[in-house]
């Protein structure tokens, strides 16, 4: 069984190492050995230390490698949209199965890849694209075969989770925690994709598509990052027994789907609340199975390589058995609803004048929008007061309109913060 | 594809319901419909309400049903050792694949079943035997194919987790929390199998066997239940930022394996600490994947049926493709080490005379056994003092010997409690 590897960076190096170290175990599980046919890299002549790969296997011509007749499986670890998409579709058109960790491509244009796999009758596996080593996509598409998933809620970005964890643990500001993440190698030089939620949104699209057997692209995902999360938001969360997390949330009700990424407060008793640092976790609710959660390292060469190897074994076994996993090519055509239709809860902090009647006026605004209040706390300060309101479930549109009108009340000096509350 | 169902209680009823409701989805995923060939029950004539099964499919003769030539897959949900073992081995000898949730049989005599499956060239799947709907066994045996698991640590018994959660939340005694569990249907009339750890030990044996590809039976598992856990143990745990959980822990180092079930303190920051009520969770450490956790409902008809259906689809697909999952028939022959060789930490509370020199004498006992102390706290009370010691890692044998000798010190009135500390 011959493997073509595209890319030999952090993850690819670990894949090569595992293929080498576990070769006899892998051969026993598949029924025949896995053999590296070639490794496409930008600089084939680069010194790669003691990597157990003969020099002559390296090539700069990925397109030629994926077209070779003797290659059975292509492992794509280059990332990005092009030329990865061309290489993958070329490989599949030539009858090769594909294992990839390319979340950007899957989220932007997964339909093209799935259709190409279905047309060619080959496997497309991508466990490594979401939450690295956490066995997540396989359970979603195999273990829950006879069940119906209604909700997926997860922490799928390690950088932002590290930042929010530090803010919670130390009271640091966002800027301080971001600096620390950069110093420790958890944030990239340009952290935009992480802190603005783009990375999480791509993963949310992949998860929602798999969970609900429908097509969701990154453009369908409502997205807010964590740059506006303040130390006082984190402190307010703690005061009500919550922590702040950047969540990706996808729900299904009937033929309607919602998919969103935003910071939210969740109770410390919720299993996701204990997911700290660079770890990832995804919570799944299914009709029969109930609530499930999957937790693990969300990034890193070795964890991601572990996921790639798991896929590689499955794909290789399928090829040997003449089988494939075809379920992703059958789609329901579910509508993705806009954010305004999502039901959620809000935690709202208002700086208000410390005088009688403020609460009554604020409460009337909530009532006018049919938003039911769960708790109110009013704390007098030097010359003003802090009014903190937590609502019951309402549509995001109603909640947003409520906040807009609250800001116009004469006694409201400032809307200090607004954050969604989940997992109650 | 014809299915014989053995047992139609809580879980079997849900399996029938899901087979019926999801029949077109299942047929699409497998490539052909799943059809019930018969249901073996003790009382075939019993009124089963609106269960969507024709009367004539019920039979009291399970042995005849599993011997029928037209049956492809047997789903065993009867439990217990015999006659379940005979039915399963008969089915496999006749070329049928088997899906079972029978943890007692797998833990007591899994080797017989695995050997029978290997000899007959059929599948044996048992996701439902551990932690109900949590997709756990499939990731262990498929997703982590190219990796090496070093540790499995889990909460796998819902009854004891409910009891310990209530003790933590309300300060209740063990007896009070057990009563409450009984009232709410979380504890059986005879709760021995749960509270003495037998159920968790059976699951520990199954998990260790799968994780390390070796043979472990329930008799190999060191076992302590939770009947001795006191309200003051729970309070002490809280004081040091911990909660008390009944853990199953299996480790592998080289060719040595340890498998144990006992109550232990774990830090509230540990992901398992947030697993409350009747929920289950299992923590897995693998060389490449790092730390993973799987969480979900540990019992219940619908969750368990969801796991059975997932297995059923996998087995049916394998049959249709002429494939099977054979990896469990290849075993490493690893030695299971005795509890004394396990390294762990202890939390020890001593009632001591409130006088100078007590701490020095106690510290000397620890030193004599090469047990390093992490923290000591001494609180004076009316006429005595409470000395609380938390150790660093040491062998269980050294820790036990230390405690035995501490109890003999003149100034020690009583060893108030001893509990292992994990997850640090």
CSV table of C-alpha atoms in Angstrom, one decimal, chain A residues 69-351:
chain,number,residue,atom,x,y,z
A,69,UNK,CA,-0.2,5.1,-11.0
A,70,UNK,CA,1.5,3.2,-8.1
A,71,UNK,CA,0.2,5.6,-5.4
A,72,UNK,CA,-2.8,4.3,-3.4
A,73,UNK,CA,-3.3,7.0,-0.7
A,74,UNK,CA,-2.4,10.7,-0.7
A,75,UNK,CA,-1.8,12.5,2.7
A,76,UNK,CA,-2.1,16.2,2.2
A,77,UNK,CA,-0.6,18.3,5.0
A,78,UNK,CA,0.3,21.5,3.1
A,79,UNK,CA,-2.8,23.5,4.0
A,80,UNK,CA,-4.4,26.4,2.2
A,81,UNK,CA,-6.8,26.5,-0.7
A,82,UNK,CA,-4.5,26.2,-3.7
A,83,UNK,CA,-2.6,24.3,-4.9
A,84,UNK,CA,-3.9,21.8,-2.2
A,85,UNK,CA,-7.3,21.6,-3.9
A,86,UNK,CA,-5.9,20.8,-7.3
A,87,UNK,CA,-3.6,18.1,-5.9
A,88,UNK,CA,-6.4,16.5,-3.9
A,89,UNK,CA,-8.9,16.5,-6.7
A,90,UNK,CA,-6.2,15.2,-9.1
A,91,UNK,CA,-5.4,12.4,-6.7
A,92,UNK,CA,-9.1,11.4,-6.3
A,93,UNK,CA,-9.8,11.6,-10.0
A,94,UNK,CA,-6.9,9.1,-10.4
A,95,UNK,CA,-8.6,6.7,-7.9
A,96,UNK,CA,-6.5,7.5,-4.8
A,97,UNK,CA,-8.0,7.9,-1.4
A,98,UNK,CA,-7.1,11.1,0.5
A,99,UNK,CA,-6.3,11.9,4.1
A,100,UNK,CA,-6.0,15.6,4.9
A,101,UNK,CA,-5.9,18.0,7.8
A,102,UNK,CA,-6.7,21.0,5.7
A,103,UNK,CA,-9.5,22.8,7.6
A,104,UNK,CA,-9.4,26.0,5.5
A,105,UNK,CA,-10.1,24.1,2.3
A,106,UNK,CA,-12.7,21.8,3.8
A,107,UNK,CA,-14.5,24.8,5.3
A,108,UNK,CA,-14.3,26.9,2.2
A,109,UNK,CA,-15.0,24.3,-0.4
A,110,UNK,CA,-15.7,20.9,1.2
A,111,UNK,CA,-18.5,20.3,-1.3
A,112,UNK,CA,-16.0,20.1,-4.2
A,113,UNK,CA,-13.9,17.6,-2.3
A,114,UNK,CA,-16.8,15.4,-1.2
A,115,UNK,CA,-18.3,15.4,-4.7
A,116,UNK,CA,-14.9,14.4,-6.2
A,117,UNK,CA,-14.6,11.6,-3.7
A,118,UNK,CA,-18.1,10.3,-4.4
A,119,UNK,CA,-17.6,10.5,-8.2
A,120,UNK,CA,-14.3,8.7,-8.0
A,121,UNK,CA,-15.5,6.1,-5.4
A,122,UNK,CA,-12.6,6.9,-3.0
A,123,UNK,CA,-12.3,7.8,0.7
A,124,UNK,CA,-11.8,11.3,2.0
A,125,UNK,CA,-10.8,11.4,5.7
A,126,UNK,CA,-10.0,14.5,7.6
A,127,UNK,CA,-9.9,13.8,11.4
A,128,UNK,CA,-6.8,16.0,11.8
A,129,UNK,CA,-8.7,19.1,10.5
A,130,UNK,CA,-10.6,19.6,13.7
A,131,UNK,CA,-9.2,19.4,17.2
A,132,UNK,CA,-6.0,17.5,16.1
A,133,UNK,CA,-5.8,14.1,17.9
A,134,UNK,CA,-9.3,14.1,19.5
A,135,UNK,CA,-11.1,11.3,17.8
A,136,UNK,CA,-14.1,13.4,17.0
A,137,UNK,CA,-15.1,13.1,13.3
A,138,UNK,CA,-15.0,9.3,13.4
A,139,UNK,CA,-17.5,9.1,16.3
A,140,UNK,CA,-19.7,11.7,14.6
A,141,UNK,CA,-19.8,9.9,11.4
A,142,UNK,CA,-19.6,6.3,12.6
A,143,UNK,CA,-20.4,5.7,16.3
A,144,UNK,CA,-23.6,7.8,16.1
A,145,UNK,CA,-24.8,6.2,12.9
A,146,UNK,CA,-28.2,5.2,14.3
A,147,UNK,CA,-28.7,8.4,16.2
A,148,UNK,CA,-29.6,12.0,15.4
A,149,UNK,CA,-27.3,14.8,16.6
A,150,UNK,CA,-29.1,18.0,17.7
A,151,UNK,CA,-26.2,20.2,19.0
A,152,UNK,CA,-22.5,20.5,18.8
A,153,UNK,CA,-20.8,23.0,21.1
A,154,UNK,CA,-17.0,23.2,21.4
A,155,UNK,CA,-13.8,24.9,22.3
A,156,UNK,CA,-11.8,24.3,19.0
A,157,UNK,CA,-9.1,27.0,19.1
A,158,UNK,CA,-6.2,26.5,21.5
A,159,UNK,CA,-4.8,30.0,21.2
A,160,UNK,CA,-8.0,31.8,22.3
A,161,UNK,CA,-8.6,29.2,25.0
A,162,UNK,CA,-5.1,29.8,26.4
A,163,UNK,CA,-5.7,33.5,26.4
A,164,UNK,CA,-9.1,33.3,28.1
A,165,UNK,CA,-7.8,30.7,30.6
A,166,UNK,CA,-5.0,33.1,31.6
A,167,UNK,CA,-7.4,36.0,31.9
A,168,UNK,CA,-9.5,33.8,34.2
A,169,UNK,CA,-6.6,32.5,36.3
A,170,UNK,CA,-4.6,35.8,36.7
A,171,UNK,CA,-7.0,38.6,36.0
A,172,UNK,CA,-4.9,39.7,33.1
A,173,UNK,CA,-6.2,41.9,30.3
A,174,UNK,CA,-6.7,40.5,26.8
A,175,UNK,CA,-3.6,42.3,25.6
A,176,UNK,CA,-1.5,41.0,28.5
A,177,UNK,CA,-2.7,37.4,27.9
A,178,UNK,CA,-2.1,37.7,24.2
A,179,UNK,CA,1.5,38.8,24.8
A,180,UNK,CA,2.0,35.8,27.1
A,181,UNK,CA,0.5,33.4,24.5
A,182,UNK,CA,2.9,34.9,21.9
A,183,UNK,CA,5.9,34.5,24.2
A,184,UNK,CA,5.0,30.8,24.9
A,185,UNK,CA,4.5,30.0,21.2
A,186,UNK,CA,0.7,29.6,21.6
A,187,UNK,CA,-0.1,32.6,19.4
A,188,UNK,CA,1.4,33.4,16.0
A,189,UNK,CA,3.1,36.6,15.0
A,190,UNK,CA,-0.2,37.6,13.3
A,191,UNK,CA,-2.8,36.1,15.6
A,192,UNK,CA,-5.8,37.4,13.6
A,193,UNK,CA,-7.1,34.1,12.4
A,194,UNK,CA,-7.2,32.8,16.0
A,195,UNK,CA,-8.3,35.9,18.0
A,196,UNK,CA,-10.9,37.0,15.5
A,197,UNK,CA,-12.5,33.5,15.4
A,198,UNK,CA,-11.8,32.7,11.7
A,199,UNK,CA,-10.0,29.4,12.6
A,200,UNK,CA,-12.8,28.4,14.9
A,201,UNK,CA,-15.4,29.3,12.3
A,202,UNK,CA,-13.7,27.0,9.7
A,203,UNK,CA,-13.9,24.1,12.2
A,204,UNK,CA,-17.5,25.0,13.1
A,205,UNK,CA,-18.4,24.6,9.5
A,206,UNK,CA,-16.7,21.2,9.2
A,207,UNK,CA,-18.3,20.0,12.4
A,208,UNK,CA,-21.8,21.2,11.5
A,209,UNK,CA,-21.6,19.6,8.1
A,210,UNK,CA,-20.6,16.2,9.5
A,211,UNK,CA,-22.9,16.3,12.5
A,212,UNK,CA,-26.0,17.2,10.5
A,213,UNK,CA,-25.1,15.6,7.2
A,214,UNK,CA,-25.5,18.9,5.4
A,215,UNK,CA,-23.3,21.4,3.6
A,216,UNK,CA,-22.0,24.3,5.7
A,217,UNK,CA,-19.2,26.6,4.6
A,218,UNK,CA,-17.2,29.1,6.6
A,219,UNK,CA,-19.2,31.9,5.1
A,220,UNK,CA,-22.4,30.5,6.7
A,221,UNK,CA,-20.9,30.8,10.2
A,222,UNK,CA,-21.7,33.8,12.4
A,223,UNK,CA,-18.4,34.9,13.9
A,224,UNK,CA,-17.2,37.1,16.8
A,225,UNK,CA,-13.6,36.9,18.2
A,226,UNK,CA,-12.3,37.6,21.7
A,227,UNK,CA,-10.6,40.9,21.3
A,228,UNK,CA,-13.4,42.8,23.1
A,229,UNK,CA,-13.5,40.5,26.1
A,230,UNK,CA,-12.4,42.6,29.1
A,231,UNK,CA,-11.0,41.7,32.5
A,232,UNK,CA,-14.2,42.9,34.0
A,233,UNK,CA,-16.2,40.5,31.7
A,234,UNK,CA,-14.1,37.7,33.1
A,235,UNK,CA,-14.6,39.0,36.7
A,236,UNK,CA,-18.4,39.3,36.2
A,237,UNK,CA,-18.5,35.8,34.8
A,238,UNK,CA,-16.7,34.5,38.0
A,239,UNK,CA,-19.1,36.4,40.2
A,240,UNK,CA,-22.0,34.4,38.7
A,241,UNK,CA,-20.1,31.1,38.8
A,242,UNK,CA,-19.1,31.2,35.1
A,243,UNK,CA,-16.1,31.3,32.9
A,244,UNK,CA,-15.7,32.9,29.5
A,245,UNK,CA,-14.9,30.7,26.6
A,246,UNK,CA,-14.8,31.1,22.8
A,247,UNK,CA,-17.4,28.6,21.7
A,248,UNK,CA,-18.4,27.2,18.4
A,249,UNK,CA,-22.0,26.2,18.5
A,250,UNK,CA,-24.1,24.4,15.9
A,251,UNK,CA,-27.7,23.4,16.4
A,252,UNK,CA,-30.3,21.5,14.4
A,253,UNK,CA,-34.0,21.8,14.9
A,254,UNK,CA,-36.1,20.2,12.2
A,255,UNK,CA,-34.6,21.3,8.9
A,256,UNK,CA,-33.0,24.4,10.3
A,257,UNK,CA,-29.4,24.7,11.3
A,258,UNK,CA,-27.5,27.5,13.1
A,259,UNK,CA,-23.8,27.8,13.3
A,260,UNK,CA,-21.9,30.4,15.2
A,261,UNK,CA,-18.6,31.3,17.0
A,262,UNK,CA,-18.5,33.9,19.8
A,263,UNK,CA,-17.3,34.3,23.3
A,264,UNK,CA,-19.8,33.2,26.0
A,265,UNK,CA,-20.1,32.6,29.7
A,266,UNK,CA,-20.7,29.0,30.7
A,267,UNK,CA,-21.2,27.7,34.3
A,268,UNK,CA,-18.1,26.3,36.0
A,269,UNK,CA,-20.1,23.1,36.5
A,270,UNK,CA,-20.3,22.6,32.7
A,271,UNK,CA,-17.8,20.1,31.4
A,272,UNK,CA,-16.4,22.6,28.9
A,273,UNK,CA,-15.6,25.1,31.7
A,274,UNK,CA,-12.7,22.8,32.9
A,275,UNK,CA,-11.1,22.8,29.5
A,276,UNK,CA,-8.1,25.1,30.0
A,277,UNK,CA,-5.0,26.2,28.3
A,278,UNK,CA,-4.4,25.1,24.7
A,279,UNK,CA,-6.8,22.1,25.1
A,280,UNK,CA,-9.8,21.6,22.9
A,281,UNK,CA,-13.1,19.9,23.6
A,282,UNK,CA,-16.4,19.4,21.8
A,283,UNK,CA,-19.7,18.7,23.4
A,284,UNK,CA,-22.3,16.7,21.3
A,285,UNK,CA,-26.0,16.2,22.1
A,286,UNK,CA,-27.8,13.4,20.3
A,287,UNK,CA,-31.3,12.2,20.6
A,288,UNK,CA,-30.5,8.7,21.9
A,289,UNK,CA,-26.9,9.1,23.1
A,290,UNK,CA,-27.7,12.2,25.1
A,291,UNK,CA,-24.7,14.5,26.0
A,292,UNK,CA,-21.2,13.5,25.0
A,293,UNK,CA,-17.9,15.3,25.2
A,294,UNK,CA,-14.6,14.7,23.5
A,295,UNK,CA,-11.5,16.4,24.9
A,296,UNK,CA,-7.8,16.6,24.0
A,297,UNK,CA,-4.9,18.4,22.5
A,298,UNK,CA,-6.1,20.8,19.8
A,299,UNK,CA,-2.8,21.3,18.0
A,300,UNK,CA,0.8,20.1,17.8
A,301,UNK,CA,2.8,17.9,15.5
A,302,UNK,CA,2.5,14.6,17.3
A,303,UNK,CA,-1.2,14.8,18.3
A,304,UNK,CA,-2.2,15.8,14.7
A,305,UNK,CA,0.0,13.0,13.3
A,306,UNK,CA,-1.8,10.6,15.6
A,307,UNK,CA,-5.1,11.6,13.9
A,308,UNK,CA,-3.6,11.3,10.5
A,309,UNK,CA,-2.3,7.8,11.2
A,310,UNK,CA,-5.7,6.7,12.5
A,311,UNK,CA,-7.3,7.9,9.2
A,312,UNK,CA,-4.5,6.3,7.2
A,313,UNK,CA,-5.2,2.9,8.7
A,314,UNK,CA,-8.9,3.2,8.1
A,315,UNK,CA,-8.5,4.3,4.5
A,316,UNK,CA,-5.9,1.6,3.9
A,317,UNK,CA,-8.1,-1.1,5.4
A,318,UNK,CA,-11.0,0.1,3.3
A,319,UNK,CA,-8.9,-0.1,0.1
A,320,UNK,CA,-7.7,-3.5,0.9
A,321,UNK,CA,-11.3,-4.6,1.5
A,322,UNK,CA,-12.6,-2.9,-1.5
A,323,UNK,CA,-14.8,-0.8,0.8
A,324,UNK,CA,-15.2,2.9,1.4
A,325,UNK,CA,-17.0,5.2,3.7
A,326,UNK,CA,-19.5,6.9,1.5
A,327,UNK,CA,-21.9,8.5,3.9
A,328,UNK,CA,-20.7,12.1,3.4
A,329,UNK,CA,-21.8,12.1,-0.2
A,330,UNK,CA,-25.5,12.0,0.8
A,331,UNK,CA,-26.6,15.3,2.0
A,332,UNK,CA,-29.7,16.7,3.6
A,333,UNK,CA,-30.3,20.2,2.3
A,334,UNK,CA,-30.8,22.1,5.5
A,335,UNK,CA,-31.2,25.8,5.8
A,336,UNK,CA,-28.6,27.8,7.8
A,337,UNK,CA,-30.6,30.4,9.8
A,338,UNK,CA,-29.2,33.9,10.5
A,339,UNK,CA,-27.8,34.8,13.9
A,340,UNK,CA,-30.9,36.9,14.8
A,341,UNK,CA,-33.0,33.7,14.9
A,342,UNK,CA,-30.6,31.9,17.3
A,343,UNK,CA,-32.0,31.6,20.8
A,344,UNK,CA,-29.5,32.3,23.6
A,345,UNK,CA,-29.2,34.2,26.9
A,346,UNK,CA,-27.4,37.5,27.6
A,347,UNK,CA,-25.4,38.8,30.5
A,348,UNK,CA,-25.6,42.6,30.4
A,349,UNK,CA,-23.7,45.1,32.6
A,350,UNK,CA,-24.9,48.7,32.6
A,351,UNK,CA,-23.3,51.7,34.3
